[in-house]
Amino acid sequence: MFSPASTILGVLFFGGVGLCKLYEDVADLPRLQYDYVVVGGGTAGNVVANRLTENPDVSVLVLEAGVSNEGVLISEVPFLGNDFFASINPYSWNYTTTPQTGLNGRAISYARAYLLGGCSSHNGMVYTRGAQDDFDRYANLTGDEGWSWNQIFPYFLKNEKWTPPADQHDTHGQFNPGIHGTAGPISVSLSGFQWPDFQRRIIQTTEELPDDFPFNLDMNSGQPLGVGWVQSTIGHGERSSSATGYLAPDFIQRPNLDVLLHAQVSKLVNVTQHQGKPSFGGVQFRSGASLFVAEASKEIILSAGSIGTPQILLNSGVGDHNALHALGIPTVLDLPSVGQNASDHSYFGLTWAVNSDDTIESITQNATRFNEASEQWNTSRTGPFVFPQTGTHAGWLRLSQDSPAFDVHADPSPGPGAPHFELLLLPSGQDLPGNFVTALLAMVSPVSRGSVTVSSDDPFADPLIDPGYLASEFDAIALREGVKLAQKFFNASAWHGYLGAPTINLAAMNATEQMATLRANVASGSHTVGTASMSPRDATYGVVNPDLTVKGIAGLRVIDASVLPIVPGAHTQAATYVVAERGADLVKQLWT
Ligand SMILES: Cc1cc2nc3c(=O)[nH]c(=O)nc-3n(C[C@H](O)[C@H](O)[C@H](O)COP(=O)(O)OP(=O)(O)OC[C@H]3O[C@@H](n4cnc5c(N)ncnc54)[C@H](O)[C@@H]3O)c2cc1C
Ligand SMILES: *[C@@H]1O[C@H](CO)[C@@H](O)[C@H](O)[C@H]1NC(C)=O
Ligand SMILES: *[C@@H]1O[C@H](CO)[C@@H](O)[C@H](O)[C@H]1NC(C)=O
Ligand SMILES: *[C@@H]1O[C@H](CO)[C@@H](O)[C@H](O)[C@H]1NC(C)=O
Ligand SMILES: *[C@@H]1O[C@H](CO)[C@@H](O)[C@H](O)[C@H]1NC(C)=O
Ligand SMILES: *[C@@H]1O[C@H](CO)[C@@H](O)[C@H](O)[C@H]1NC(C)=O
Ligand SMILES: *[C@@H]1O[C@H](CO)[C@@H](O)[C@H](O)[C@H]1NC(C)=O
Ligand SMILES: *[C@@H]1O[C@H](CO)[C@@H](O)[C@H](O)[C@H]1NC(C)=O
Ligand SMILES: *[C@@H]1O[C@H](CO)[C@@H](O)[C@H](O)[C@H]1NC(C)=O
């Protein structure tokens, strides 16, 4: 059953099937036995499905709980992406965190996509790879050089298709063409709509304060420190996601690839022993009101993301024996790290009123301009609606070496080339009448660790999500230090005559009040990783080996963001894509 040589099954299945479809109903699915069953048609899952079905002899079923991304306007139109951040919406799992001790006990909204493409279909589209130091630390933490920056770099190129911006503006001096891919499934581009007044002042600030805020031509070189132009997963004015890219018509039509929507996986079933290890033969899922089992003859691949993957493992009896026993879930394998070591970023927005109408509010607060922008996007995929509202530039910055944060904890960043902070610079504020700019400040090298656990033996109950925001004193003190950097940035003379009053006057507060304000307002980074972490093959902790196979189980892998041991100093979709690209290669290597 697990012999890498047994491709006969795949060939047999392949023979009888016509054009692949995106199935809405399990009754239409041609069969329930495949070589590989991929759980979750998200950012990583669709990469794996695409790459494995390059071999026509291999059959793959993708089970996705959520709905189709087809025709979902707020997914297609970059400018409308913010609509996903509403806490409850049809394309979300509608999660809330557990009460966060670091946030004065607040339980906060926690976004996770419930549609094909996963978070790549609803995220902020910011494209950042992280630092060379991040990946070199992954190599160190796993004992596998294959995760180092140099060896992962080709996978960034394989994933990416660099694309001119929708407004065809001259991009000279805004990125380094030498480090981008040109033939991958995911379009990446500089913004196709400009905010000239705001952007000019940002560049002026890098010239005025080059010690603190040096200009960085391309933050995706592995050396992200400094301030540069944001790149986004957008092509020709539309969002590019794992659904639009890796399941594009050429791929979804492969006869050996089936994708079933509205199929929520409850747990892995049919345990047998294989060479002394337990192995699951089936994936149980709910479709409509009924339960079904899909069988995988080669491997089951969990790509349900940093929340869904540990939840399914725990539901299946793979996790901490004592915790499972207490809930009445029979243990298949005692693997205490499942769901532990969650690592995420915390965000805090600093907003100022501005003396300019060249901000996003000029569109969102003017129905005439909003409709014009909508019309323009509908007819030509240009105009303000091609702008993702997540920022024109980002700064990747470090704490000063004498920061008081280092009195409470040693430097948690992976190296001197990696940031402690992100400053995402937006020409907009909150929903107040007027015009604003914002520095979205994130603590991107957190010490805090959280967890994802289950609270009952009902596999369909919501998991308990505890990202541990500001649980570590280091993270809280560091974030407060970051506030000073944001203030320093907007104190440059480039902003004189432009910047008005802040919406929250942090400068007038003492340190205690500032800390209270941070704890009262910090929001989720939505970049959780680590809940099914890689560790060296012989480690006594961790969930997967460096080849992403689940420790102690046969025929099961995890390929998604949850395998990264620590959150990178970056938005996490690019890191997820390279985990998936390499993960698919690791599967192919075993079975050829
Ligand atoms: C609101 C938000 C904004 C973000 N903004 C950015 C950004 O601007 N730039 C960036 O780089 N990153 C961003 N991220 C993070 C990034 O998108 C994620 O880290 C990455 O996409 C995670 O990929 P994944 O494959 O691990 O999981 P996902 O993409 O979440 O895929 C998991 C899939 O599995 C499905 N699933 C889960 N459980 C089950 C089950 N039981 N049965 C069947 N299917 C299941 C889900 O519905 C989902 O489709 C953002 C994330 C969020 C939530
Ligand atoms: C989240 O809530 C919306 C609105 O009620 C609903 O349409 C959607 O199906 C919910 N998501 C899940 C996973 O139940
Ligand atoms: C990881 O780094 C530490 C500290 O530099 C070093 O001692 C250790 O040998 C490294 N481990 C691997 C597997 O490279
Ligand atoms: C697999 O498990 C399901 C439910 O646990 C059961 O109904 C089914 O008969 C099992 N299939 C095999 C082949 O053992
Ligand atoms: C969390 O990760 C660290 C390594 O970064 C490891 O030492 C520890 O055992 C892990 N904890 C769990 C519960 O897996
Ligand atoms: C809204 O936009 C229209 C079209 O650009 C403009 O004529 C009008 O003055 C704007 N209204 C306000 C209140 O700014
Ligand atoms: C643009 O197209 C969308 C989807 O068809 C539609 O809902 C919207 O009203 C259109 N905008 C305008 C201004 O016509
Ligand atoms: C702002 O800049 C002025 C000089 O232009 C300086 O005196 C002042 O200390 C700065 N304030 C902050 C908070 O950086
Ligand atoms: C900070 O300000 C608060 C409220 O004004 C006050 O109660 C507190 O004593 C101050 N703390 C310090 C350290 O000055």
mmCIF file of N, CA, C and O and ligand atoms in Angstrom, residues 73 370-378, ligand 7:
data_model
loop_
_atom_site.group_PDB
_atom_site.id
_atom_site.type_symbol
_atom_site.label_atom_id
_atom_site.label_comp_id
_atom_site.label_asym_id
_atom_site.label_seq_id
_atom_site.Cartn_x
_atom_site.Cartn_y
_atom_site.Cartn_z
ATOM 1 N N LEU A 73 -16.428 38.982 -5.891
ATOM 2 C CA LEU A 73 -15.874 40.280 -6.272
ATOM 3 C C LEU A 73 -14.853 40.801 -5.258
ATOM 4 O O LEU A 73 -13.813 41.341 -5.633
ATOM 5 N N PHE A 370 -16.321 56.515 -5.798
ATOM 6 C CA PHE A 370 -16.314 55.067 -5.573
ATOM 7 C C PHE A 370 -16.922 54.352 -6.782
ATOM 8 O O PHE A 370 -16.358 53.382 -7.301
ATOM 9 N N ASN A 371 -18.057 54.866 -7.253
ATOM 10 C CA ASN A 371 -18.708 54.242 -8.416
ATOM 11 C C ASN A 371 -17.886 54.405 -9.684
ATOM 12 O O ASN A 371 -17.829 53.487 -10.499
ATOM 13 N N GLU A 372 -17.244 55.572 -9.822
ATOM 14 C CA GLU A 372 -16.360 55.760 -10.988
ATOM 15 C C GLU A 372 -15.226 54.736 -10.961
ATOM 16 O O GLU A 372 -14.867 54.152 -11.986
ATOM 17 N N ALA A 373 -14.676 54.542 -9.763
ATOM 18 C CA ALA A 373 -13.554 53.598 -9.632
ATOM 19 C C ALA A 373 -14.009 52.172 -9.929
ATOM 20 O O ALA A 373 -13.298 51.401 -10.581
ATOM 21 N N SER A 374 -15.204 51.849 -9.452
ATOM 22 C CA SER A 374 -15.762 50.519 -9.705
ATOM 23 C C SER A 374 -15.976 50.310 -11.203
ATOM 24 O O SER A 374 -15.580 49.288 -11.779
ATOM 25 N N GLU A 375 -16.570 51.308 -11.834
ATOM 26 C CA GLU A 375 -16.832 51.267 -13.278
ATOM 27 C C GLU A 375 -15.507 51.116 -14.052
ATOM 28 O O GLU A 375 -15.398 50.306 -14.978
ATOM 29 N N GLN A 376 -14.504 51.883 -13.643
ATOM 30 C CA GLN A 376 -13.216 51.831 -14.337
ATOM 31 C C GLN A 376 -12.585 50.442 -14.204
ATOM 32 O O GLN A 376 -12.026 49.911 -15.166
ATOM 33 N N TRP A 377 -12.676 49.877 -13.021
ATOM 34 C CA TRP A 377 -12.108 48.530 -12.839
ATOM 35 C C TRP A 377 -12.873 47.523 -13.693
ATOM 36 O O TRP A 377 -12.291 46.676 -14.371
ATOM 37 N N ASN A 378 -14.219 47.657 -13.687
ATOM 38 C CA ASN A 378 -15.040 46.720 -14.465
ATOM 39 C C ASN A 378 -14.702 46.766 -15.948
ATOM 40 O O ASN A 378 -14.692 45.730 -16.611
HETATM 41 C C1 LIG B 7 -18.966 46.439 -11.464
HETATM 42 O O1 LIG B 7 -19.288 45.063 -11.584
HETATM 43 C C2 LIG B 7 -19.830 44.484 -10.403
HETATM 44 C C3 LIG B 7 -19.976 42.993 -10.642
HETATM 45 O O2 LIG B 7 -20.640 42.737 -11.796
HETATM 46 C C4 LIG B 7 -21.138 45.155 -10.045
HETATM 47 O O3 LIG B 7 -21.638 44.607 -8.836
HETATM 48 C C5 LIG B 7 -20.874 46.647 -9.864
HETATM 49 O O4 LIG B 7 -22.102 47.308 -9.616
HETATM 50 C C6 LIG B 7 -20.236 47.208 -11.117
HETATM 51 N N1 LIG B 7 -19.929 48.609 -10.874
HETATM 52 C C7 LIG B 7 -20.524 49.596 -11.539
HETATM 53 C C8 LIG B 7 -20.194 50.979 -11.127
HETATM 54 O O5 LIG B 7 -21.299 49.389 -12.451
#
